[in-house]
Amino acid sequence: MAEKDLKCTSCNTSIKGIKGATTFKCPSCGKQEIIRCEHCRVIVARYKCPTCGFSGPN
Ligand SMILES: [Zn+2]
Ligand SMILES: [Zn+2]
Protein backbone atom coordinates (compact mmCIF):
# COMPACT_ATOMS: atom_id res chain seq x y z
CA MET A 1 0.00 0.00 0.00
CA ALA A 2 1.62 3.20 -1.17
CA GLU A 3 -1.27 5.41 -0.35
CA LYS A 4 -0.40 9.02 0.22
CA ASP A 5 -1.39 10.50 3.51
CA LEU A 6 -3.22 13.57 2.36
CA LYS A 7 -3.45 16.30 4.91
CA CYS A 8 -4.94 19.74 4.66
CA THR A 9 -2.15 22.24 4.03
CA SER A 10 -3.77 24.79 6.32
CA CYS A 11 -4.91 22.83 9.36
CA ASN A 12 -3.08 19.52 8.89
CA THR A 13 -6.21 17.44 9.16
CA SER A 14 -6.28 14.25 7.16
CA ILE A 15 -8.69 14.61 4.26
CA LYS A 16 -8.92 10.91 3.64
CA GLY A 17 -12.56 10.07 3.11
CA ILE A 18 -13.66 13.66 3.55
CA LYS A 19 -15.79 14.92 0.74
CA GLY A 20 -15.57 18.54 -0.17
CA ALA A 21 -11.81 18.53 0.20
CA THR A 22 -9.84 19.77 -2.74
CA THR A 23 -6.32 19.43 -4.02
CA PHE A 24 -4.61 21.61 -6.56
CA LYS A 25 -1.14 22.53 -7.63
CA CYS A 26 0.43 25.65 -6.17
CA PRO A 27 -0.46 28.52 -8.51
CA SER A 28 2.98 30.01 -8.03
CA CYS A 29 5.48 27.20 -8.49
CA GLY A 30 3.13 24.59 -9.95
CA LYS A 31 5.03 21.81 -8.19
CA GLN A 32 3.60 21.59 -4.73
CA GLU A 33 0.22 20.04 -4.23
CA ILE A 34 -1.97 22.16 -2.02
CA ILE A 35 -4.65 20.34 -0.08
CA ARG A 36 -7.62 21.97 1.54
CA CYS A 37 -10.31 20.40 3.64
CA GLU A 38 -13.89 21.53 3.37
CA HIS A 39 -13.64 23.46 6.60
CA CYS A 40 -10.71 25.54 5.41
CA ARG A 41 -12.45 26.22 2.13
CA VAL A 42 -15.51 27.49 3.94
CA ILE A 43 -13.57 29.79 6.27
CA VAL A 44 -11.12 30.70 3.47
CA ALA A 45 -8.15 29.78 5.64
CA ARG A 46 -4.80 30.82 4.29
CA TYR A 47 -2.38 28.24 3.04
CA LYS A 48 1.31 28.49 2.45
CA CYS A 49 3.18 26.53 -0.15
CA PRO A 50 6.04 24.72 1.60
CA THR A 51 8.03 24.66 -1.63
CA CYS A 52 8.05 28.31 -2.75
CA GLY A 53 6.50 30.13 0.20
CA PHE A 54 3.55 31.41 -1.78
CA SER A 55 0.57 32.03 0.44
CA GLY A 56 -3.01 32.94 -0.18
CA PRO A 57 -6.38 31.63 -0.80
CA ASN A 58 -5.91 32.73 -4.41
ZN1 LIG B 1 -8.15 22.36 6.77
ZN1 LIG C 1 4.62 26.88 -4.57
CSV table of N, CA and C and ligand atoms in Angstrom, one decimal:
chain,number,residue,atom,x,y,z
A,1,MET,N,0.8,-1.2,0.0
A,1,MET,CA,0.0,0.0,0.0
A,1,MET,C,0.9,1.2,0.0
A,2,ALA,N,0.8,2.0,-1.1
A,2,ALA,CA,1.6,3.2,-1.2
A,2,ALA,C,0.7,4.4,-1.2
A,3,GLU,N,-0.3,4.3,-0.3
A,3,GLU,CA,-1.3,5.4,-0.4
A,3,GLU,C,-0.7,6.7,0.3
A,4,LYS,N,-0.9,7.8,-0.4
A,4,LYS,CA,-0.4,9.0,0.2
A,4,LYS,C,-1.3,9.5,1.4
A,5,ASP,N,-0.6,10.0,2.4
A,5,ASP,CA,-1.4,10.5,3.5
A,5,ASP,C,-1.7,12.0,3.2
A,6,LEU,N,-2.9,12.2,2.8
A,6,LEU,CA,-3.2,13.6,2.4
A,6,LEU,C,-3.7,14.4,3.6
A,7,LYS,N,-3.0,15.4,3.8
A,7,LYS,CA,-3.4,16.3,4.9
A,7,LYS,C,-3.7,17.7,4.4
A,8,CYS,N,-4.7,18.4,5.0
A,8,CYS,CA,-4.9,19.7,4.7
A,8,CYS,C,-3.7,20.6,4.9
A,9,THR,N,-3.3,21.4,3.9
A,9,THR,CA,-2.2,22.2,4.0
A,9,THR,C,-2.3,23.3,5.1
A,10,SER,N,-3.5,23.7,5.3
A,10,SER,CA,-3.8,24.8,6.3
A,10,SER,C,-3.9,24.3,7.8
A,11,CYS,N,-4.7,23.2,8.0
A,11,CYS,CA,-4.9,22.8,9.4
A,11,CYS,C,-4.3,21.4,9.7
A,12,ASN,N,-3.8,20.8,8.7
A,12,ASN,CA,-3.1,19.5,8.9
A,12,ASN,C,-4.0,18.4,9.3
A,13,THR,N,-5.3,18.5,8.9
A,13,THR,CA,-6.2,17.4,9.2
A,13,THR,C,-6.2,16.5,8.0
A,14,SER,N,-6.2,15.2,8.2
A,14,SER,CA,-6.3,14.2,7.2
A,14,SER,C,-7.6,14.4,6.4
A,15,ILE,N,-7.5,14.4,5.1
A,15,ILE,CA,-8.7,14.6,4.3
A,15,ILE,C,-9.2,13.3,3.7
A,16,LYS,N,-8.5,12.2,4.1
A,16,LYS,CA,-8.9,10.9,3.6
A,16,LYS,C,-10.4,10.6,4.0
A,17,GLY,N,-11.2,10.4,2.9
A,17,GLY,CA,-12.6,10.1,3.1
A,17,GLY,C,-13.4,11.3,3.4
A,18,ILE,N,-12.9,12.5,3.3
A,18,ILE,CA,-13.7,13.7,3.6
A,18,ILE,C,-14.1,14.2,2.2
A,19,LYS,N,-15.4,14.3,2.0
A,19,LYS,CA,-15.8,14.9,0.7
A,19,LYS,C,-15.9,16.4,0.9
A,20,GLY,N,-15.6,17.1,-0.2
A,20,GLY,CA,-15.6,18.5,-0.2
A,20,GLY,C,-14.1,19.0,-0.1
A,21,ALA,N,-13.2,18.1,0.2
A,21,ALA,CA,-11.8,18.5,0.2
A,21,ALA,C,-11.3,18.7,-1.2
A,22,THR,N,-10.3,19.5,-1.4
A,22,THR,CA,-9.8,19.8,-2.7
A,22,THR,C,-8.3,19.8,-2.8
A,23,THR,N,-7.8,19.3,-3.9
A,23,THR,CA,-6.3,19.4,-4.0
A,23,THR,C,-6.0,20.1,-5.3
A,24,PHE,N,-5.0,20.9,-5.3
A,24,PHE,CA,-4.6,21.6,-6.6
A,24,PHE,C,-3.1,21.9,-6.5
A,25,LYS,N,-2.6,22.2,-7.6
A,25,LYS,CA,-1.1,22.5,-7.6
A,25,LYS,C,-1.0,24.0,-7.2
A,26,CYS,N,0.1,24.3,-6.6
A,26,CYS,CA,0.4,25.6,-6.2
A,26,CYS,C,0.4,26.6,-7.4
A,27,PRO,N,-0.4,27.6,-7.3
A,27,PRO,CA,-0.5,28.5,-8.5
A,27,PRO,C,0.8,29.3,-8.8
A,28,SER,N,1.7,29.3,-7.8
A,28,SER,CA,3.0,30.0,-8.0
A,28,SER,C,4.1,29.1,-8.7
A,29,CYS,N,4.4,28.0,-8.0
A,29,CYS,CA,5.5,27.2,-8.5
A,29,CYS,C,5.0,26.0,-9.3
A,30,GLY,N,3.7,25.7,-9.2
A,30,GLY,CA,3.1,24.6,-9.9
A,30,GLY,C,3.7,23.2,-9.6
A,31,LYS,N,4.4,23.1,-8.6
A,31,LYS,CA,5.0,21.8,-8.2
A,31,LYS,C,4.4,21.2,-7.0
A,32,GLN,N,4.1,22.1,-6.0
A,32,GLN,CA,3.6,21.6,-4.7
A,32,GLN,C,2.1,21.4,-4.8
A,33,GLU,N,1.7,20.3,-4.3
A,33,GLU,CA,0.2,20.0,-4.2
A,33,GLU,C,-0.3,20.7,-3.0
A,34,ILE,N,-1.3,21.5,-3.1
A,34,ILE,CA,-2.0,22.2,-2.0
A,34,ILE,C,-3.3,21.4,-1.7
A,35,ILE,N,-3.5,21.1,-0.5
A,35,ILE,CA,-4.6,20.3,-0.1
A,35,ILE,C,-5.5,21.2,0.9
A,36,ARG,N,-6.7,21.2,0.6
A,36,ARG,CA,-7.6,22.0,1.5
A,36,ARG,C,-8.8,21.1,1.9
A,37,CYS,N,-9.1,21.1,3.2
A,37,CYS,CA,-10.3,20.4,3.6
A,37,CYS,C,-11.5,21.3,3.4
A,38,GLU,N,-12.7,20.8,3.6
A,38,GLU,CA,-13.9,21.5,3.4
A,38,GLU,C,-14.0,22.7,4.3
A,39,HIS,N,-13.6,22.4,5.6
A,39,HIS,CA,-13.6,23.5,6.6
A,39,HIS,C,-12.8,24.7,6.2
A,40,CYS,N,-11.6,24.4,5.8
A,40,CYS,CA,-10.7,25.5,5.4
A,40,CYS,C,-11.2,26.3,4.2
A,41,ARG,N,-11.9,25.6,3.3
A,41,ARG,CA,-12.5,26.2,2.1
A,41,ARG,C,-13.6,27.2,2.6
A,42,VAL,N,-14.4,26.7,3.5
A,42,VAL,CA,-15.5,27.5,3.9
A,42,VAL,C,-15.0,28.8,4.7
A,43,ILE,N,-14.0,28.6,5.5
A,43,ILE,CA,-13.6,29.8,6.3
A,43,ILE,C,-12.5,30.5,5.5
A,44,VAL,N,-12.2,30.1,4.3
A,44,VAL,CA,-11.1,30.7,3.5
A,44,VAL,C,-9.8,30.9,4.3
A,45,ALA,N,-9.4,29.8,4.9
A,45,ALA,CA,-8.2,29.8,5.6
A,45,ALA,C,-7.0,30.0,4.7
A,46,ARG,N,-6.0,30.6,5.1
A,46,ARG,CA,-4.8,30.8,4.3
A,46,ARG,C,-4.0,29.5,4.3
A,47,TYR,N,-3.3,29.3,3.1
A,47,TYR,CA,-2.4,28.2,3.0
A,47,TYR,C,-1.0,28.8,2.6
A,48,LYS,N,0.0,28.1,2.9
A,48,LYS,CA,1.3,28.5,2.5
A,48,LYS,C,2.0,27.3,1.8
A,49,CYS,N,2.5,27.6,0.6
A,49,CYS,CA,3.2,26.5,-0.2
A,49,CYS,C,4.5,26.3,0.5
A,50,PRO,N,4.8,25.0,0.9
A,50,PRO,CA,6.0,24.7,1.6
A,50,PRO,C,7.2,24.7,0.6
A,51,THR,N,7.0,24.7,-0.6
A,51,THR,CA,8.0,24.7,-1.6
A,51,THR,C,8.5,26.1,-2.0
A,52,CYS,N,7.6,27.0,-2.3
A,52,CYS,CA,8.0,28.3,-2.8
A,52,CYS,C,7.7,29.4,-1.8
A,53,GLY,N,6.9,29.1,-0.8
A,53,GLY,CA,6.5,30.1,0.2
A,53,GLY,C,5.3,31.0,-0.2
A,54,PHE,N,4.7,30.7,-1.3
A,54,PHE,CA,3.5,31.4,-1.8
A,54,PHE,C,2.4,31.2,-0.8
A,55,SER,N,1.7,32.2,-0.5
A,55,SER,CA,0.6,32.0,0.4
A,55,SER,C,-0.6,32.8,-0.1
A,56,GLY,N,-1.8,32.3,0.2
A,56,GLY,CA,-3.0,32.9,-0.2
A,56,GLY,C,-4.2,32.0,-0.1
A,57,PRO,N,-5.3,32.5,-0.3
A,57,PRO,CA,-6.4,31.6,-0.8
A,57,PRO,C,-6.4,31.7,-2.3
A,58,ASN,N,-5.8,32.6,-3.0
A,58,ASN,CA,-5.9,32.7,-4.4
A,58,ASN,C,-4.5,32.6,-5.1
B,1,ZN,ZN,-8.1,22.4,6.8
B,2,ZN,ZN,4.6,26.9,-4.6
